[in-house]
Every structure is written in C-alpha cells, then in structure tokens.
mmCIF file of C-alpha atoms in Angstrom:
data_model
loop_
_atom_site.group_PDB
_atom_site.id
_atom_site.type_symbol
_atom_site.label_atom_id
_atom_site.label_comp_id
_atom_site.label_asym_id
_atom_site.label_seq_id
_atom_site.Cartn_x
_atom_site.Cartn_y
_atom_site.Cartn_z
ATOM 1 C CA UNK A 1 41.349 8.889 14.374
ATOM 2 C CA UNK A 2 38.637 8.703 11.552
ATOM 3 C CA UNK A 3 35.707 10.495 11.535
ATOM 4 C CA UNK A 4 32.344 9.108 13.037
ATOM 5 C CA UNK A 5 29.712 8.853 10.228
ATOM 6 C CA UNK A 6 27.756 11.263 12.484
ATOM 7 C CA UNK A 7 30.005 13.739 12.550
ATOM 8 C CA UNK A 8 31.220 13.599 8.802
ATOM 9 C CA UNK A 9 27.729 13.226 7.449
ATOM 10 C CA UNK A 10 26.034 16.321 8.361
ATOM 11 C CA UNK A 11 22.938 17.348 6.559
ATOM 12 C CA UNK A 12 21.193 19.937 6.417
ATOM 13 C CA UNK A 13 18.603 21.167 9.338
ATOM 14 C CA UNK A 14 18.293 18.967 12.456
ATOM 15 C CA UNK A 15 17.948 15.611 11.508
ATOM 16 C CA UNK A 16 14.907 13.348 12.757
ATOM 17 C CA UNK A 17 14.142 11.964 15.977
ATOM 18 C CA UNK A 18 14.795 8.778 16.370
ATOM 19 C CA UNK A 19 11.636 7.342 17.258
ATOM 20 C CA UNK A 20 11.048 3.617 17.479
ATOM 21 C CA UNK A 21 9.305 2.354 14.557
ATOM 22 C CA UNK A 22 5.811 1.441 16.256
ATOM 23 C CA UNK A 23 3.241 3.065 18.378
ATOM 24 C CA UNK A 24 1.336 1.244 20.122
ATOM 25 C CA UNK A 25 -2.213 2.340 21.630
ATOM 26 C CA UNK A 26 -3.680 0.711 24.278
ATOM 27 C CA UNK A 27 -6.922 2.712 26.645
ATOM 28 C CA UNK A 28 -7.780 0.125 29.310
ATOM 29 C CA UNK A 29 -5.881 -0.405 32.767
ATOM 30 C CA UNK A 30 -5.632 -3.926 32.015
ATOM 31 C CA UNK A 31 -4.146 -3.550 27.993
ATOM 32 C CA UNK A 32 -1.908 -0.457 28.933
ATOM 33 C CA UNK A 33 -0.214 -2.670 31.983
ATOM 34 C CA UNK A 34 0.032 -5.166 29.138
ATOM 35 C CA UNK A 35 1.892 -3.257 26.826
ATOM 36 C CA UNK A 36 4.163 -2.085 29.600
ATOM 37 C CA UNK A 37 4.877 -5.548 30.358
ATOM 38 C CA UNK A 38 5.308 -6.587 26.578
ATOM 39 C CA UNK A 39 7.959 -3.339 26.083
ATOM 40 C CA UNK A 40 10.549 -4.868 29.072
ATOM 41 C CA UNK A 41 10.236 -8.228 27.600
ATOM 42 C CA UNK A 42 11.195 -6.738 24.194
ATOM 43 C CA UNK A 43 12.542 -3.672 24.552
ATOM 44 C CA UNK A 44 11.985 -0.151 23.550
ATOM 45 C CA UNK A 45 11.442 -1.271 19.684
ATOM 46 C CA UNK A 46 7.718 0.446 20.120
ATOM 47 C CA UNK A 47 6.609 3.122 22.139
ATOM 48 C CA UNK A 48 3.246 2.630 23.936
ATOM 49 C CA UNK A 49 0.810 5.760 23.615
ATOM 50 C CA UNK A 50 -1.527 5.280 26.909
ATOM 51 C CA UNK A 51 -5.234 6.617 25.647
ATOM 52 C CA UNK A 52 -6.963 9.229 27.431
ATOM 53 C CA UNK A 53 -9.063 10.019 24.670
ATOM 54 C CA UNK A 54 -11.013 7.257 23.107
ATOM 55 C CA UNK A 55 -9.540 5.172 26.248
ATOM 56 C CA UNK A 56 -11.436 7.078 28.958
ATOM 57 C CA UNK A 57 -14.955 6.058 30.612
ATOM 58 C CA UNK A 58 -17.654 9.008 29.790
ATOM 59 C CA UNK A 59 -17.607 11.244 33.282
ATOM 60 C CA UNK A 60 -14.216 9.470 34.292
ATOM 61 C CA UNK A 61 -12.019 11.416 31.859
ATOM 62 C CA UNK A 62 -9.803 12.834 35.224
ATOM 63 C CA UNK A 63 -9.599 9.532 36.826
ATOM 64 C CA UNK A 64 -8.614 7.699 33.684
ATOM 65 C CA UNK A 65 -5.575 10.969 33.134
ATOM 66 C CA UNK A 66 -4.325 10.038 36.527
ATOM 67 C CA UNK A 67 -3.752 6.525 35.880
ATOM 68 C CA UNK A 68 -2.264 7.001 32.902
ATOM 69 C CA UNK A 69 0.799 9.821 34.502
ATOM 70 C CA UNK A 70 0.793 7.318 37.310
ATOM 71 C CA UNK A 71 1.801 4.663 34.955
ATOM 72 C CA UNK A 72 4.124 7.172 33.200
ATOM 73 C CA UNK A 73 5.529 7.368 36.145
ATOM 74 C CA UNK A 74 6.232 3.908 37.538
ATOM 75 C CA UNK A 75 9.072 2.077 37.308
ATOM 76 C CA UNK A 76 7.413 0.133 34.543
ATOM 77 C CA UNK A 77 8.161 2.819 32.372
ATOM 78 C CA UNK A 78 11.428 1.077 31.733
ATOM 79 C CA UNK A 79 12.988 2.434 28.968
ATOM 80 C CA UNK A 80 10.858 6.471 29.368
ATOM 81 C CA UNK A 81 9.068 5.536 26.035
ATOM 82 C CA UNK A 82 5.542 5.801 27.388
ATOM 83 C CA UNK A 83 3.299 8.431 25.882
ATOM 84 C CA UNK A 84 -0.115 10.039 26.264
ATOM 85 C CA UNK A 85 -3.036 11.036 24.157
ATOM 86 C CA UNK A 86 -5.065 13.898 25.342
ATOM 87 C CA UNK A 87 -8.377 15.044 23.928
ATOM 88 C CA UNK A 88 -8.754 17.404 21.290
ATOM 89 C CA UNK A 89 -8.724 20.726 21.869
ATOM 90 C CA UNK A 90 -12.031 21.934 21.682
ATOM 91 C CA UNK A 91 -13.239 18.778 24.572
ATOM 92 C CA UNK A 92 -13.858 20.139 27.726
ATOM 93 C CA UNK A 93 -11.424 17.535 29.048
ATOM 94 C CA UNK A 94 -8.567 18.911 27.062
ATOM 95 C CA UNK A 95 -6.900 21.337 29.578
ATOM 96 C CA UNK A 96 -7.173 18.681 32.689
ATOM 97 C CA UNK A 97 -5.922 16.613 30.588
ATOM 98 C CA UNK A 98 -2.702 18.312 29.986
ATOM 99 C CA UNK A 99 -2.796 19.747 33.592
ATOM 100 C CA UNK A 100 -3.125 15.956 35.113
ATOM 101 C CA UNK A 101 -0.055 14.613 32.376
ATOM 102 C CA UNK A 102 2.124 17.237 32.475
ATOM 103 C CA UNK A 103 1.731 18.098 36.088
ATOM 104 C CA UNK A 104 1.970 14.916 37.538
ATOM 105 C CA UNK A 105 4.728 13.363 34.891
ATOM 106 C CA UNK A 106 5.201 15.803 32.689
ATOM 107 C CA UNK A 107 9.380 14.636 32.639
ATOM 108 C CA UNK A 108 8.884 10.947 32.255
ATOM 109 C CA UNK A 109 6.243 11.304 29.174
ATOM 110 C CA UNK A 110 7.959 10.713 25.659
ATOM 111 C CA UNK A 111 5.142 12.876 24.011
ATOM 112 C CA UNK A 112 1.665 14.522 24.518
ATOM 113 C CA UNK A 113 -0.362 13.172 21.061
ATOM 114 C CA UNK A 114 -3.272 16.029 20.249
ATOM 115 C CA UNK A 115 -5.793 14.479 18.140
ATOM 116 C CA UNK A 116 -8.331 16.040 15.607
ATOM 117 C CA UNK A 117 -7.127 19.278 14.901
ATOM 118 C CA UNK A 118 -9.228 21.669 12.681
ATOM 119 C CA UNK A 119 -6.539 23.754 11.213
ATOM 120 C CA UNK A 120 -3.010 25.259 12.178
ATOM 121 C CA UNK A 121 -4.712 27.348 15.094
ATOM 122 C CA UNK A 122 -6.034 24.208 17.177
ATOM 123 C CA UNK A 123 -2.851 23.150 17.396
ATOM 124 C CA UNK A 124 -1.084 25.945 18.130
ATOM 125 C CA UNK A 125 -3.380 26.571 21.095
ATOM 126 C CA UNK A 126 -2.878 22.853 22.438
ATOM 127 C CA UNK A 127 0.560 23.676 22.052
ATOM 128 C CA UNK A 128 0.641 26.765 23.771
ATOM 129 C CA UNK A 129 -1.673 25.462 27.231
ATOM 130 C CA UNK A 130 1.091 22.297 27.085
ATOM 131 C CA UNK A 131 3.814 25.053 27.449
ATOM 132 C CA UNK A 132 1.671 26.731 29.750
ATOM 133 C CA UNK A 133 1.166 23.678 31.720
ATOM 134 C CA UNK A 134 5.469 22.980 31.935
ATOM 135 C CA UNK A 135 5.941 26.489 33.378
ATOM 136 C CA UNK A 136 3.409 26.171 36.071
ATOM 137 C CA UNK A 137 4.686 23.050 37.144
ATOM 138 C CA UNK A 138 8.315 22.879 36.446
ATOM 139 C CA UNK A 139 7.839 19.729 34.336
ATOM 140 C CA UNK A 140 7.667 18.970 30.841
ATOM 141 C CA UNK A 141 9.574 21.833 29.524
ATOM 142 C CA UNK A 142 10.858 19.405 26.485
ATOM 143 C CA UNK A 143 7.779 17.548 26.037
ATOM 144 C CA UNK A 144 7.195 16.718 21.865
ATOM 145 C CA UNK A 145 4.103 17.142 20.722
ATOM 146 C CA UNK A 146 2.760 14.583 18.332
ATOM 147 C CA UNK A 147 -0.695 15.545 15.810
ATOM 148 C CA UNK A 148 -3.101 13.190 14.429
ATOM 149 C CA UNK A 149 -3.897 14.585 10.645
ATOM 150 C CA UNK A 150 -7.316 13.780 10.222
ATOM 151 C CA UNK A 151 -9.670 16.791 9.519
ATOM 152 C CA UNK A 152 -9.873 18.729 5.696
ATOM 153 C CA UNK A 153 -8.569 21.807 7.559
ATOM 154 C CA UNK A 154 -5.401 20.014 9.344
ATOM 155 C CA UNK A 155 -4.525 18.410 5.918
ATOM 156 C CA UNK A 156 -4.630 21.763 4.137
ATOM 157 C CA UNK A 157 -2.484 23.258 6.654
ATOM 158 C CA UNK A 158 -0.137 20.041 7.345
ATOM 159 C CA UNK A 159 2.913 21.719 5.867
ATOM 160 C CA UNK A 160 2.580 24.484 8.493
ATOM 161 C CA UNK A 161 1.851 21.422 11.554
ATOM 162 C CA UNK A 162 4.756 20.056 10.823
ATOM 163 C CA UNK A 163 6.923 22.936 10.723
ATOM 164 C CA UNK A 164 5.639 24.457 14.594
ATOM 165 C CA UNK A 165 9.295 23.514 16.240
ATOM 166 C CA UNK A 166 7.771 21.826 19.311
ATOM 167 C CA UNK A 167 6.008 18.897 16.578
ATOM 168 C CA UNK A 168 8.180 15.759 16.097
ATOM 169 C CA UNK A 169 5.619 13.452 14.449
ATOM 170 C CA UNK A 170 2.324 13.603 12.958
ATOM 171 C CA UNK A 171 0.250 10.425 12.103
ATOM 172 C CA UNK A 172 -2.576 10.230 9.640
ATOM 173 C CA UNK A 173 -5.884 9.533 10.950
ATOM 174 C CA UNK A 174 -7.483 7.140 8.561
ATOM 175 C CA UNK A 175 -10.682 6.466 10.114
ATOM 176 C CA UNK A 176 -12.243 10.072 11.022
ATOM 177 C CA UNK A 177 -10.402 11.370 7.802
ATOM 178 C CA UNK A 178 -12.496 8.470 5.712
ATOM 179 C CA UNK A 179 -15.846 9.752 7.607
ATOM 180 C CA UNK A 180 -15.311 13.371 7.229
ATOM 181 C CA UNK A 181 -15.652 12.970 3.474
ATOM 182 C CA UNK A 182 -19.654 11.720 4.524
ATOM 183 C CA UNK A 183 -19.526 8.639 2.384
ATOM 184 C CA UNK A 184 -17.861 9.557 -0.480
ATOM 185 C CA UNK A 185 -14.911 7.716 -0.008
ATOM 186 C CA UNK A 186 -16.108 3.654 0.343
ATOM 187 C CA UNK A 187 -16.128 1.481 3.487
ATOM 188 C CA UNK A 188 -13.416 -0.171 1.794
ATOM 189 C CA UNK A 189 -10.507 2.611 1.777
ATOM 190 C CA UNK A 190 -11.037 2.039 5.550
ATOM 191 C CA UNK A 191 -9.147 -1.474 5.027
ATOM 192 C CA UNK A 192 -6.377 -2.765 3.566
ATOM 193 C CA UNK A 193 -5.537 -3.014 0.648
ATOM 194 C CA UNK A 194 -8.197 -0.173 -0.011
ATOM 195 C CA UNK A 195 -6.414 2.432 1.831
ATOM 196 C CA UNK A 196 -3.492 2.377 -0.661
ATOM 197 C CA UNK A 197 -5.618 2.591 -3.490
ATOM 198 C CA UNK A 198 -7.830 5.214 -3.203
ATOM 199 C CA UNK A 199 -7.071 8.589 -4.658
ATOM 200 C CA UNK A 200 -8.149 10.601 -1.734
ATOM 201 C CA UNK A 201 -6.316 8.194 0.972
ATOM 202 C CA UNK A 202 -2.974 8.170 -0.824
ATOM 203 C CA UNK A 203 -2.541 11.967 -1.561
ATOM 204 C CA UNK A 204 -3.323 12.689 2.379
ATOM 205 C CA UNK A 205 -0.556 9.988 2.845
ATOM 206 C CA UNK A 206 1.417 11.428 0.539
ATOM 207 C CA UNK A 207 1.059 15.003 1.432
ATOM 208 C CA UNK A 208 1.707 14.500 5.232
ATOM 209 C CA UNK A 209 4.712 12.060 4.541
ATOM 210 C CA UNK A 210 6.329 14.574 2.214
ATOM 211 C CA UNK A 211 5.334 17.671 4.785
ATOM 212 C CA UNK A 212 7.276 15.867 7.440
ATOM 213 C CA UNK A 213 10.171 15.028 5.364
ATOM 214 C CA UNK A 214 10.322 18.410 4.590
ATOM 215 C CA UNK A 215 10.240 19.783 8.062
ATOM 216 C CA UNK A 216 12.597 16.868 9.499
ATOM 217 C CA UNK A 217 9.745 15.472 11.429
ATOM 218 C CA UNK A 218 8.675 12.252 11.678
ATOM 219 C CA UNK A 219 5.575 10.642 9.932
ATOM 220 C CA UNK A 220 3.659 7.919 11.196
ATOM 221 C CA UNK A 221 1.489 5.333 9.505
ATOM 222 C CA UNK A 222 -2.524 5.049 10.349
ATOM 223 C CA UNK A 223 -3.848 1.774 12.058
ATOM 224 C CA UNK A 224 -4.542 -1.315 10.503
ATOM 225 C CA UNK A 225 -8.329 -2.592 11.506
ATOM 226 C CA UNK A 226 -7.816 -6.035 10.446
ATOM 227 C CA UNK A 227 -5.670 -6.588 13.945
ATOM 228 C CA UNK A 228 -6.264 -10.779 13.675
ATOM 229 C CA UNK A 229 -4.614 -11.094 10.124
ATOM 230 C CA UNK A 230 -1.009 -10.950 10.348
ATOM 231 C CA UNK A 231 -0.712 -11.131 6.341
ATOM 232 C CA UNK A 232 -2.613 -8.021 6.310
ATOM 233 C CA UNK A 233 -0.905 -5.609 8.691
ATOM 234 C CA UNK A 234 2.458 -6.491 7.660
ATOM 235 C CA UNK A 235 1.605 -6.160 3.953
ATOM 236 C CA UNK A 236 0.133 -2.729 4.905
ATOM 237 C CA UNK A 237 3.557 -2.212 6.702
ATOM 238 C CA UNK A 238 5.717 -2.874 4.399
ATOM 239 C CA UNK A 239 4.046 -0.624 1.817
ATOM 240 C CA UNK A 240 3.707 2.239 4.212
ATOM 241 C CA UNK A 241 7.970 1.958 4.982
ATOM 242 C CA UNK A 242 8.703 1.037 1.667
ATOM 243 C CA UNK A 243 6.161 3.294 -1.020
ATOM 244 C CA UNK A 244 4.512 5.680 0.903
ATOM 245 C CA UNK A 245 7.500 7.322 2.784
ATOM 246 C CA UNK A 246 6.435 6.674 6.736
ATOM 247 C CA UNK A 247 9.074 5.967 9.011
ATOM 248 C CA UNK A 248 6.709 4.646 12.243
ATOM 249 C CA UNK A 249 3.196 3.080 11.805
ATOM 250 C CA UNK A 250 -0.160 2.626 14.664
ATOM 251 C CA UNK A 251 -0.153 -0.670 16.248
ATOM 252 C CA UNK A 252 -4.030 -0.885 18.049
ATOM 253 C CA UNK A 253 -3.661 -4.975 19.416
ATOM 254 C CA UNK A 254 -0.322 -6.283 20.679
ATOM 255 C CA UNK A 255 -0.288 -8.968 17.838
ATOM 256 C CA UNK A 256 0.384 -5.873 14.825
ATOM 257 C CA UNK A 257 3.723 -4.725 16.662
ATOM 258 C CA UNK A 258 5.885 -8.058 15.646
ATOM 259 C CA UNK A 259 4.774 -7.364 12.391
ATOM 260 C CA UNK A 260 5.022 -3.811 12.524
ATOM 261 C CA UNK A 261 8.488 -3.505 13.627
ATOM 262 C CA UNK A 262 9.676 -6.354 11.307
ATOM 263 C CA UNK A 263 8.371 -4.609 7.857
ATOM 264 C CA UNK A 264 9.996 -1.459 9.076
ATOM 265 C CA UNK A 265 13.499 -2.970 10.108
ATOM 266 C CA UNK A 266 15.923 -2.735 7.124
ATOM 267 C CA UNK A 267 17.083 -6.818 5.808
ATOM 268 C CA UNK A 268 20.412 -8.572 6.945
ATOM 269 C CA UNK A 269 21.310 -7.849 3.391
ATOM 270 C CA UNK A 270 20.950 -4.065 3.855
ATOM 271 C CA UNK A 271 22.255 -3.711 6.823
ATOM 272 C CA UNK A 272 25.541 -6.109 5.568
ATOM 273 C CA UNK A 273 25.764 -3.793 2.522
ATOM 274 C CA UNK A 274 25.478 -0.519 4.454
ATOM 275 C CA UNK A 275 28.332 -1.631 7.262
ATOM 276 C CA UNK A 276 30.704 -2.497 4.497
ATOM 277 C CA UNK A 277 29.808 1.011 2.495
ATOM 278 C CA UNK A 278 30.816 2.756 4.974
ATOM 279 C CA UNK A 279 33.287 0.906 6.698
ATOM 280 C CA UNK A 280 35.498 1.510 3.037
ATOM 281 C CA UNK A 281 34.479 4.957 3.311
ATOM 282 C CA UNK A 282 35.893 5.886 6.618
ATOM 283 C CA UNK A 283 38.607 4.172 5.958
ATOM 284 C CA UNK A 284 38.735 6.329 2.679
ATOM 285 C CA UNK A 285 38.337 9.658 5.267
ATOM 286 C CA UNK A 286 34.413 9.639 3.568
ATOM 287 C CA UNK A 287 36.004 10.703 -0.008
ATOM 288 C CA UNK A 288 34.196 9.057 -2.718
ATOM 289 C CA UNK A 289 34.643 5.143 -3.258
ATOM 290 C CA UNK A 290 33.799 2.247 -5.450
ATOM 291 C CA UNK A 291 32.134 -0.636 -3.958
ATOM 292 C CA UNK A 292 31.435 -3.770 -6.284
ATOM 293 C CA UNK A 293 31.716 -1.815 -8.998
ATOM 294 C CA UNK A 294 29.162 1.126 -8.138
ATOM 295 C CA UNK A 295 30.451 4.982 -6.819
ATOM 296 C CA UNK A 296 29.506 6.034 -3.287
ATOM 297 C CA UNK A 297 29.714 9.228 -2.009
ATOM 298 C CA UNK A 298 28.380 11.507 0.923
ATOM 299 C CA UNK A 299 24.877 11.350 -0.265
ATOM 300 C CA UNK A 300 25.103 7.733 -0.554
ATOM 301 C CA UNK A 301 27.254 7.050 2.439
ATOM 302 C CA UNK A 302 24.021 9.432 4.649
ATOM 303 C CA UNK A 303 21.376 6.609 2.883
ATOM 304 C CA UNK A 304 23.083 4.007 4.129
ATOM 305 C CA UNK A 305 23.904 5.589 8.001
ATOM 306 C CA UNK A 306 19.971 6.050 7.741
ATOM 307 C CA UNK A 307 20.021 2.142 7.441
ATOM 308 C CA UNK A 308 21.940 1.894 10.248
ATOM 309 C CA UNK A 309 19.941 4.033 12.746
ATOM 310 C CA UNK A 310 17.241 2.195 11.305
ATOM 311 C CA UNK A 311 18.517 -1.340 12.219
ATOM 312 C CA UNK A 312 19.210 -0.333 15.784
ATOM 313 C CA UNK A 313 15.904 1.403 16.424
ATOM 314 C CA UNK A 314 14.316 -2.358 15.267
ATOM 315 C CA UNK A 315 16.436 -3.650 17.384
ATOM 316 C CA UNK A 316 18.896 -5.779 15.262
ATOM 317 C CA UNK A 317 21.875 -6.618 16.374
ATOM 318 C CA UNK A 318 25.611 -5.004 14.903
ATOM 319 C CA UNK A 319 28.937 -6.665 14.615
ATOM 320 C CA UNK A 320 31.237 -5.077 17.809
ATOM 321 C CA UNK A 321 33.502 -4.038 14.823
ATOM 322 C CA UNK A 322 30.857 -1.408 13.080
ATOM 323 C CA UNK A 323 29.694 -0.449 16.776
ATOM 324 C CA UNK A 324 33.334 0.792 17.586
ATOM 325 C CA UNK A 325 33.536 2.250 14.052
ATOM 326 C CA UNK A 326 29.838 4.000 13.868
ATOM 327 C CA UNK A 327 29.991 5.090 17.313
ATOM 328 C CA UNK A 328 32.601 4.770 19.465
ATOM 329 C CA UNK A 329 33.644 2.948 22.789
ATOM 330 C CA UNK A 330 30.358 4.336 24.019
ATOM 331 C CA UNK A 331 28.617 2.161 21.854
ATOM 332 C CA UNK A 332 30.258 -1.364 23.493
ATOM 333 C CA UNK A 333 29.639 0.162 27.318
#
C-alpha cells in the first residue's frame, strides 16, 4: 500500500498546528453567544477567542472570567475551538483570571491568549502561573498559549516568544504597537491600506511572521478596524496570506470572518493542481515526477500537502478519491 503524504513527507521539527484560519473576538454575553451560534452553523472554520480583557466591565473582571469558562464549557462549544483572553500579566486580574479559566475549564479551552507582553520574561511568568494553575487543578495540562506582539520589548525578543515550547501562535497587535511609538507612526498605518505600507508596521509583520516560521508556530494577522467594508478586510486578507507570510488573521465583527476565511482558503485551481501533484506522486512511491511539463519533487510535493491541509481547515470540500488517498478510510468515516 502507498505511502500517506503524511508519512512520506516528513520535515523537519514538528510541523504547525493546524489552527483554523480566523480568530474571532467577541467580549459581550450577547456577541460571544453569537459567535457560538455562528461556529455550529458553519463549522469550526474560525475559532472564537471569548474576551476577558478588553471584554470585561471595570470591578466585574471575576464575574465576566466565569462566564466565559462557563461558556467554554457548554455544550455550545461544539467543535472545543473556544478560547480565552486573559489580562496581561502585570493586571491585578491576571492570576484570577487564569485560576477562574483553567480551573473551571481548563480541558475544554483551545488556548489561553496573554496580551501585552513587555519582553521574554512577562511571558514566561504568564506561562509559568498557567502551568501552575493545570497542576493545582488537574486541568489544562496541554493548554497552548497564544501572545499578542505588541510592545518594543516583545518585538525585540519575538524570536525567543515564539520558540518557549508551550507558544503555538502569536498575533501582532497593531493598535497598541501603532500608539507605543507616541505619534510617530500616522493615524493612518492604523488602517488599511496604511498598515502594509508603513516601514515600521511591515518589518514588525515581517519579523514576527518569519520568527514563527522559524519556530513552527503559527502567526496570526492583526484586526482590521474598517469591520463595515467588506472590500477592505478581505483586501487586507488576502495580502496578509498571500505577501506577508500569516497563516490566521483577527476577525473583531462577525461580518470580517466570511471574508477572512475566504482570502485565506487556497482556489479550486490550487487545490485541483495540488490533488493531481500528488496523486502522480504516490502513485510514483513520492520519487520525483513531471507534471505538465514542470519537475516535482519532495519539496514540491510538502507545498502542495500544505495546500491541502489548508483547503480542509477553510473548509472546502475533497473528492472521496484524494480523501482515501491523503488519508485513509479514516478520512470517509
């Protein structure tokens, strides 16, 4: 029996998680009930990120944690992609925070986000009161932590965020990174298209892209203000998945994550191409081929299995034939 592209295509370190391609904050009861609704209508195509840090009512910070494990743990948490921010570090509300999510539901959270850290030891230290938090209550002991790069210090020490083992995705914090340069980047780097032009902007995009890449992390796209035009987050979309290396992008009103997911999700034509790649290739026991006149080979054949995961984290459907090929009966079940 041929080999599975997963098994013949093995590169190097652990590869990705495969995260859907949109995250989706929501802070209110009302919008994060929404979102849970939206996900079982649609499916697990985005996660949802329930806010308990710019989400929660001043002097109801506990309250607000509780609500959000308790919807963690409901059985509208369908498909267990439901995730929590916490505050940063430094907030007094930090360590109930942690204690409330990870106590309560610290098995049916996706991921603990820690926002605004100052440098490499903030987030060790979250890190290190989440693991604290798993022992004491026997839940949460494989909880990812996800970062929000958005300080100087965080940025000059992303390469070393992304490589603590426990981090599976760091996002880019436009907004506070924009204001913690105290006005000398423009209003308009804070929008779109500014935020792909200016020089500052794109090298932290850049720099944490590449850092995760590097560490086999995922990175994940900054928010898109402009949530009523369409044309503008899926333009910003497109050229965060296509020129700026992110693999998962901020959705902040439901109306971004149609948009969202479509930019990310690879075209019929790619997928088409990639299924008959490596379709010839198996068949070829993955030695190198020739496909309309251009050589393919392992490195090739691993681009286009990437376009493959990709198309079935987006949700697109696959012929039953490159199922049973990719992945085995398991895949048809």
């Amino acid at each position: 029996m041929p080999l599975l592209p997963s098994q013949a295509l093995i590169d190097e370190g652990d590869p990705p998680a495969d995260l859907p391609v949109c995250d989706h904050y929501c802070g209110t009861e009302a919008r994060m009930r929404k979102a849970l609704a939206l996900q079982a209508e649609l499916g697990p195509v985005f996660d949802i990120t329930l806010d308990c840090e710019d989400g929660a009512p001043i002097g109801a910070e506990a309250e607000h944690a509780r609500l959000c494990a308790d919807l963690a743990l409901s059985a509208d948490n369908r498909f267990g992609r439901v995730g929590a921010r916490v505050h940063p570090v430094d907030h007094p509300a930090f360590q109930d925070d942690v204690d409330t999510l990870v106590g309560r539901a610290g098995d049916r959270l996706a991921y603990l986000m820690v926002p605004k850290p100052r440098h490499l030891a903030d987030l060790q230290q979250a890190i290190a009161h989440i693991e604290h938090a798993a022992r004491v209550h026997g839940r949460g002991a494989a909880l990812p932590v996800h970062a929000l790069v958005e300080t100087h210090g965080a940025l000059r020490d992303v390469q070393a965020l992304a490589a603590l083992p426990r981090v599976q995705s760091l996002s880019f914090g436009l907004m506070d990174f924009v204001s913690a340069h105290r006005g000398a980047i423009p209003q308009a780097a804070m929008g779109v298209p500014g935020q792909f032009e200016h020089p500052l902007v794109v090298r932290a995009k850049l720099e944490i892209a590449a850092a995760c890449h590097g560490a086999g992390k995922v990175p994940s796209h900054c928010v898109v203000t402009e949530f009523k035009d369409e044309a503008a987050i899926a333009a910003a979309a497109r050229r965060a998945a296509r020129e700026f290396g992110y693999n998962r992008m901020w959705s902040i009103h439901p109306s971004q994550i149609g948009p969202i997911v479509e930019a990310f999700s690879p075209s019929v034509a790619e997928v088409d191409a990639a299924i008959a790649i490596l379709l010839a290739a198996q068949a070829a026991d993955w030695a190198p081929i020739r496909h309309q006149d251009v050589l393919h080979d392992r490195a090739s054949y691993r681009y286009f299995w990437q376009v493959i995961g990709r198309a079935r984290r987006t949700g697109q459907p696959l012929p039953a034939e490159a199922l049973l090929a990719f992945y085995g009966d398991g895949a048809l079940a």
